[in-house]
Coordinates of C-alpha atoms in Angstrom, one line a residue:
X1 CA 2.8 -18.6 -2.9
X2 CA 5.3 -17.3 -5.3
X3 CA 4.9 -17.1 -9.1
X4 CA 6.9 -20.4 -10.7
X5 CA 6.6 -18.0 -14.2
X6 CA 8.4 -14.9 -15.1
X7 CA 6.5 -12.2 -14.8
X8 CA 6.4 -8.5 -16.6
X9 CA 6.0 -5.1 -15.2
X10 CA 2.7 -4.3 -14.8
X11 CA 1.1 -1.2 -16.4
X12 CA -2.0 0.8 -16.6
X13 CA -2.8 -0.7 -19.5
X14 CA -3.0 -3.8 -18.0
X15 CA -4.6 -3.2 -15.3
X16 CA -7.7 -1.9 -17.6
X17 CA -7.2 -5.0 -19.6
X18 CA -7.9 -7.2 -16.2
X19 CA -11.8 -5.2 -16.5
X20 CA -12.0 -6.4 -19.8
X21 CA -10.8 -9.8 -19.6
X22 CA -12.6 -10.3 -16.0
X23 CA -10.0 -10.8 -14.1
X24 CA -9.8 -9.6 -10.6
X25 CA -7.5 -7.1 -9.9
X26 CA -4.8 -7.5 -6.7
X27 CA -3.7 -4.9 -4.7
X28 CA -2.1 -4.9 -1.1
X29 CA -0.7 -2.0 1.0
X30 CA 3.5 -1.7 1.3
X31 CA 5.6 0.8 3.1
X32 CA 8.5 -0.8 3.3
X33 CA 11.2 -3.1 1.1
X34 CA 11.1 -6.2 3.2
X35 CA 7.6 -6.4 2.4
X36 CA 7.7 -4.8 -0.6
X37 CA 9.9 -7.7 -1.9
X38 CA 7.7 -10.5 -0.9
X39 CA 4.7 -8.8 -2.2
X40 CA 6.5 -8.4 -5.7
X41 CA 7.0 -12.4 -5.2
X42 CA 3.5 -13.0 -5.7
X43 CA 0.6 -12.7 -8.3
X44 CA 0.3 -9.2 -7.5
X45 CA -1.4 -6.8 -9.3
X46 CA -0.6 -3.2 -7.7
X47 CA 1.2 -2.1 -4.2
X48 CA -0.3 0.7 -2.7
X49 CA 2.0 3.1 -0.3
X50 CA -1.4 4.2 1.4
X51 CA -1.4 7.3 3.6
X52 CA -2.8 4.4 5.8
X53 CA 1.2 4.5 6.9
X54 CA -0.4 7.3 9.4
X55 CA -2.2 4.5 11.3
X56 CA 0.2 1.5 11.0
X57 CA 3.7 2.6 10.6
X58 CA 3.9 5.9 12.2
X59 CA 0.8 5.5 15.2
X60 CA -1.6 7.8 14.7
X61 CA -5.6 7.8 14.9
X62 CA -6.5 8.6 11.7
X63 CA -4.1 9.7 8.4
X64 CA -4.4 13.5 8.8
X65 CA -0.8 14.3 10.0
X66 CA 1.0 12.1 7.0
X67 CA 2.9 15.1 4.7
X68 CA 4.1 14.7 1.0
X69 CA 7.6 14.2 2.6
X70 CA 6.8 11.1 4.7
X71 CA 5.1 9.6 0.8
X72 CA 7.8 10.3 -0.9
X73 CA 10.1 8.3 1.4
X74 CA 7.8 5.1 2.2
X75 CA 7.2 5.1 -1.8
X76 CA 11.1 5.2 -2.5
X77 CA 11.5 2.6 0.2
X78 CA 9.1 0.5 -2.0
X79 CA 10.1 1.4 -5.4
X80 CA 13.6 -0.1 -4.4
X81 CA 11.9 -3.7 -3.9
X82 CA 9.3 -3.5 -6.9
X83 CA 10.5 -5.7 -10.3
X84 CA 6.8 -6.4 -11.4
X85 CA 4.2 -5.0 -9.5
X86 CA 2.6 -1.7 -10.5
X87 CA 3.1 2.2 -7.7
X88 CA 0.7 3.4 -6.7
X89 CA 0.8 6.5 -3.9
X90 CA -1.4 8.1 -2.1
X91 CA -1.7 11.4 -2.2
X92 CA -1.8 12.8 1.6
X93 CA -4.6 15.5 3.0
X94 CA -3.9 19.0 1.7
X95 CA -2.0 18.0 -1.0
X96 CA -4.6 18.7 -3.9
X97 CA -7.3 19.9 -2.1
X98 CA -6.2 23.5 -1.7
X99 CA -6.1 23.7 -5.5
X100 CA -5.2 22.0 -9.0
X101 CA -2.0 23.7 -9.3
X102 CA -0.6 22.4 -5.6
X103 CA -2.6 18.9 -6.6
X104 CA -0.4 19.0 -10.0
X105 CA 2.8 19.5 -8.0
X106 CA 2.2 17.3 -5.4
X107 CA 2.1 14.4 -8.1
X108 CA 4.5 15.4 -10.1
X109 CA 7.0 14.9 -6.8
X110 CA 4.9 11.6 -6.1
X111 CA 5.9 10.4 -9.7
X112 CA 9.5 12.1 -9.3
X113 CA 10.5 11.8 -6.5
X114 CA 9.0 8.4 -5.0
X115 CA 9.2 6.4 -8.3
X116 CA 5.4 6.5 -8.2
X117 CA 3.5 4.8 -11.4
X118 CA 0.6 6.7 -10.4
X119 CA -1.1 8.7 -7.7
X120 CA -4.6 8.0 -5.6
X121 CA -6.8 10.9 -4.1
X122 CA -10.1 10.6 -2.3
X123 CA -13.0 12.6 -3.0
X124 CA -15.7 12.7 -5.7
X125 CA -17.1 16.5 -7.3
X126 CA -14.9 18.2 -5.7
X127 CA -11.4 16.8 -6.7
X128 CA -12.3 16.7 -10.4
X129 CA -10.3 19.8 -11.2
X130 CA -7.2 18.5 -9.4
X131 CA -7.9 14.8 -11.2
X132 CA -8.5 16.7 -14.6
X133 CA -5.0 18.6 -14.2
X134 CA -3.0 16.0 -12.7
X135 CA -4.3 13.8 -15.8
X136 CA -3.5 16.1 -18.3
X137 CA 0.2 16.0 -16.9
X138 CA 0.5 12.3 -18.5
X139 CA 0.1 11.0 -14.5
X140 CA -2.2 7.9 -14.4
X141 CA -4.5 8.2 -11.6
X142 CA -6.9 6.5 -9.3
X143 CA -9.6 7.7 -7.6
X144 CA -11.3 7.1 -4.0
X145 CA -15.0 7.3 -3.1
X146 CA -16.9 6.2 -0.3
X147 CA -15.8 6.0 2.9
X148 CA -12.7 8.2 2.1
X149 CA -10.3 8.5 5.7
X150 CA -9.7 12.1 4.9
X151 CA -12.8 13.2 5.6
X152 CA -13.3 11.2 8.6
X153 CA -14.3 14.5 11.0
X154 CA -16.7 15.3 8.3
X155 CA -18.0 11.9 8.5
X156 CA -17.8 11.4 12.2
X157 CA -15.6 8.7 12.4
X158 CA -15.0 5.6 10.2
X159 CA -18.6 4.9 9.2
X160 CA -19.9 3.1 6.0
X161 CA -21.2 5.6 3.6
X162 CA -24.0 5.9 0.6
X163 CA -26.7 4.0 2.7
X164 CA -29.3 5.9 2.2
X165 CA -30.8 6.5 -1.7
X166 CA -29.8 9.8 -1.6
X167 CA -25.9 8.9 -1.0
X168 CA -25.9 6.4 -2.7
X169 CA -27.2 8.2 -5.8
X170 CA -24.1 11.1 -5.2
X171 CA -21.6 8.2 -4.9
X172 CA -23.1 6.3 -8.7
X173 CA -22.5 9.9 -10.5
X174 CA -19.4 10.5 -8.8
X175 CA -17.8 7.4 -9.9
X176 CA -18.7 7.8 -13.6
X177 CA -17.6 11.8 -13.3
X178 CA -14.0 10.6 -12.0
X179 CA -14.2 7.8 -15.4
X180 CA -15.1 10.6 -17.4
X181 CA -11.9 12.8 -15.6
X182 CA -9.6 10.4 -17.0
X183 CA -8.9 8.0 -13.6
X184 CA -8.1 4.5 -14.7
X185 CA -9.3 2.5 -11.8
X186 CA -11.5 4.0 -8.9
X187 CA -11.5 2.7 -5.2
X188 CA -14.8 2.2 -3.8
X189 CA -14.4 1.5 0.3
X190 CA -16.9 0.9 3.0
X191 CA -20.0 1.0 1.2
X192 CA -23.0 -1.6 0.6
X193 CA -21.8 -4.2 -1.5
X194 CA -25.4 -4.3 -3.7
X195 CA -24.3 -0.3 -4.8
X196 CA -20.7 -1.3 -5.1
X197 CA -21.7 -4.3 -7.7
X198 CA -24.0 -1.5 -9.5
X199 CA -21.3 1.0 -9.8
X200 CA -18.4 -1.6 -10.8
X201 CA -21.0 -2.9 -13.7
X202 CA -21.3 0.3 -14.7
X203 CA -18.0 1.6 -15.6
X204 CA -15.2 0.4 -18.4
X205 CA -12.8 1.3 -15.7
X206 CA -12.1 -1.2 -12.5
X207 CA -13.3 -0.6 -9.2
X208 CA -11.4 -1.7 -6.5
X209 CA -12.9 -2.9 -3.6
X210 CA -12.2 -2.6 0.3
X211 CA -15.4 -3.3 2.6
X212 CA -17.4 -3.0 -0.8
X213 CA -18.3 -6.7 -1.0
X214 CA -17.6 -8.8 -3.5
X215 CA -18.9 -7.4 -6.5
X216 CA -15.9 -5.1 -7.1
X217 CA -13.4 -5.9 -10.1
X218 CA -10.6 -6.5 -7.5
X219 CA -10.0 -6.0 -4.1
X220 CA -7.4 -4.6 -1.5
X221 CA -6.2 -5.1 2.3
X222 CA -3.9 -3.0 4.3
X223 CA -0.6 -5.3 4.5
X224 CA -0.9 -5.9 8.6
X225 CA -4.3 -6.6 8.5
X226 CA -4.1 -9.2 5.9
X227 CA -1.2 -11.0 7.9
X228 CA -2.9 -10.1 11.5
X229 CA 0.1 -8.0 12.6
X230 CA -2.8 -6.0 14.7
X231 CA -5.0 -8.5 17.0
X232 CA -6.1 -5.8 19.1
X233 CA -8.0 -4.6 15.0
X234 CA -10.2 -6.3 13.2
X235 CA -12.8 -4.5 11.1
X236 CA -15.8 -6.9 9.7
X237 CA -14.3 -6.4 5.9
X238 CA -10.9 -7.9 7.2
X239 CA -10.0 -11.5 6.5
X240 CA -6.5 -12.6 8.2
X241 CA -4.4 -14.6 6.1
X242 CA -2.3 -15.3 8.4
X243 CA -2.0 -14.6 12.4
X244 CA 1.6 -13.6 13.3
X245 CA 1.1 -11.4 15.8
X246 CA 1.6 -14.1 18.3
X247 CA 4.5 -15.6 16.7
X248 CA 6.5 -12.2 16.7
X249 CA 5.9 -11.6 20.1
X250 CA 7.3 -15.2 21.0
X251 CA 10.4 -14.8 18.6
X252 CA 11.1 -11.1 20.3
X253 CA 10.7 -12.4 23.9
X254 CA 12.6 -15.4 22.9
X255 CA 15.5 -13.7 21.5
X256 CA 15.3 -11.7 25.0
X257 CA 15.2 -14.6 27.0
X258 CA 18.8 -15.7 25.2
X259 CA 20.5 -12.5 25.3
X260 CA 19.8 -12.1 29.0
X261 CA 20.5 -15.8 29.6
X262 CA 23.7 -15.5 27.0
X263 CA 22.6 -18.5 25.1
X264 CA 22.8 -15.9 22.1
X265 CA 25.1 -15.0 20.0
X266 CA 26.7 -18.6 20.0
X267 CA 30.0 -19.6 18.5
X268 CA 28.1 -20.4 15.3
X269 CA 26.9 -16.7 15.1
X270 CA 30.2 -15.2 16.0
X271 CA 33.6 -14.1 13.8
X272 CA 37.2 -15.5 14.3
X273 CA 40.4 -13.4 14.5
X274 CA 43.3 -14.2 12.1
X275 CA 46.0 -13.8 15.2
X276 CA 43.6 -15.3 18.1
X277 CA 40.6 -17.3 16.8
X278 CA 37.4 -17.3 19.3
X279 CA 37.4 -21.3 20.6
X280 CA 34.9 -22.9 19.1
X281 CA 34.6 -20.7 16.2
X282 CA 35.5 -21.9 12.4
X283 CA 38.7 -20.6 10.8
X284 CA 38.1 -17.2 9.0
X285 CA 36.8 -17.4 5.6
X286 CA 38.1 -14.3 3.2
X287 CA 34.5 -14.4 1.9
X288 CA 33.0 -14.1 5.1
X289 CA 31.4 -10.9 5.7
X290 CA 29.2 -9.8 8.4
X291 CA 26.4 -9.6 5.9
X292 CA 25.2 -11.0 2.7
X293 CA 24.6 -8.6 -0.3
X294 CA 21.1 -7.6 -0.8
X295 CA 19.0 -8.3 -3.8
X296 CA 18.1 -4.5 -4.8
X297 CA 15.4 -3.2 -7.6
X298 CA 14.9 -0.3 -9.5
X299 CA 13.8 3.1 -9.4
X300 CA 15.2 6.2 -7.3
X301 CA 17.7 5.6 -4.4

């Protein structure tokens, strides 16, 4: 349900405050401006363009193949529909682990380029060069640990991580090395949610949570799971909000079903002619145009 209350831009600043305060953090996955805007709508706290666009808007298995490029444009998509809600962008495989220069550059065009507020990377240890840099450049950013898609060769598939003590140990110094880095929030996803309560109370910083239970200081769902766009996918750590895969499927055959049958377009839906108006049809209107404008919002075009 939409806000009935302004709202203001939301900042990193805030988002640190919602820690202190204790109040949950909300984030949800975009990729698009149609969503984007009804997102922004809402008491949302941070849209993520997720690298997760590999999976859901461009098909593949895992997110391996998404590039810089693709980022750039689902983030400028999004940044055109965003008044209130805070950027964040993933930053795709190989675009900061090869070193901290690349990771530096790669964010930079994230924030540039894609309107970005601030950039995501997975990894613990081994990214804290790239975080350290990328930081240093004034870019806000938020880390990823856990069960980070990535590496999911390395991990054999999309398996819940830091199970045993020994994990679970690497993953509790790892999140308070990426604090001490400079990231202002960390991700903490598919992991037990007794270790992901531990870790959250241990850090000024919020954690936000994704199959981490609900000890977390927010939480966040890919956009088409939460709306069950996907009913062939649903993970245990998925709640659908709402089930529309059926309902799209009956609008799209039902439009279909009218075309073939021509009971669409009707007179209603169709334009007049100054000279020969279509029978039926209302008398042209000056004003009329074929379609209304759009309500835009800021950042790169």
């Amino acid at each position: 349900m939409a806000e009935s209350i302004p709202r203001k831009p939301v900042t990193v600043p805030d988002i640190l405050a919602r820690k202190r305060d204790g109040v949950p953090v909300v984030m949800i996955t975009a990729y698009d401006a149609t969503f984007a805007r009804l997102i922004d709508a809402c008491d949302v706290d941070i849209v993520l363009v997720g690298d997760s666009l590999g999976m859901v808007m461009q098909g593949h298995e895992h997110t391996l193949e998404v590039t810089v490029d693709h980022m750039i444009y689902h983030a400028r998509c999004v940044r055109r529909a965003l008044r209130c809600a805070h950027l964040t962008v993933d930053m795709p495989f190989m675009s900061y682990q090869a070193s901290p220069d690349l990771a530096v550059t790669n964010a930079g065009r994230l924030i540039k380029e894609g309107g970005a507020a601030s950039v995501k990377l997975e990894g613990g240890a081994q990214v804290l060069p790239a975080i350290e840099r990328i930081v240093a450049a004034g870019i806000p950013v938020m880390g990823h640990l856990g069960l980070t898609p990535q590496s999911v060769h390395a991990f054999g598939g999309f398996k819940v991580q830091a199970r045993d003590a020994q994990a679970a140990e690497r993953l509790r110094n790892e999140a308070a090395q990426l604090e001490q880095a400079g990231c202002f929030s960390i991700v903490l996803e598919g992991i037990p949610a007794a270790l992901a309560t531990e870790v959250s109370a241990s850090l000024s910083i919020p954690t936000i949570g994704i199959g981490a239970g609900n000890g977390c200081d927010g939480q966040v769902l890919v956009m088409q799971d939460l709306l069950g766009l996907d009913d062939s996918f649903k993970p245990k750590f998925v709640k659908r909000y709402a089930t529309l895969a059926d309902p799209v499927r009956d609008a799209f055959s039902a439009f279909a079903a009218e075309v073939r049958s021509r009971a669409f377009p009707g007179p209603e839906h169709s334009f007049a002619s100054k000279n020969s108006p279509v029978a039926a049809a209302p008398d042209p209107d000056p004003n009329d145009h074929a379609e209304p404008p759009r309500r835009a919002g800021y950042g790169p075009r």
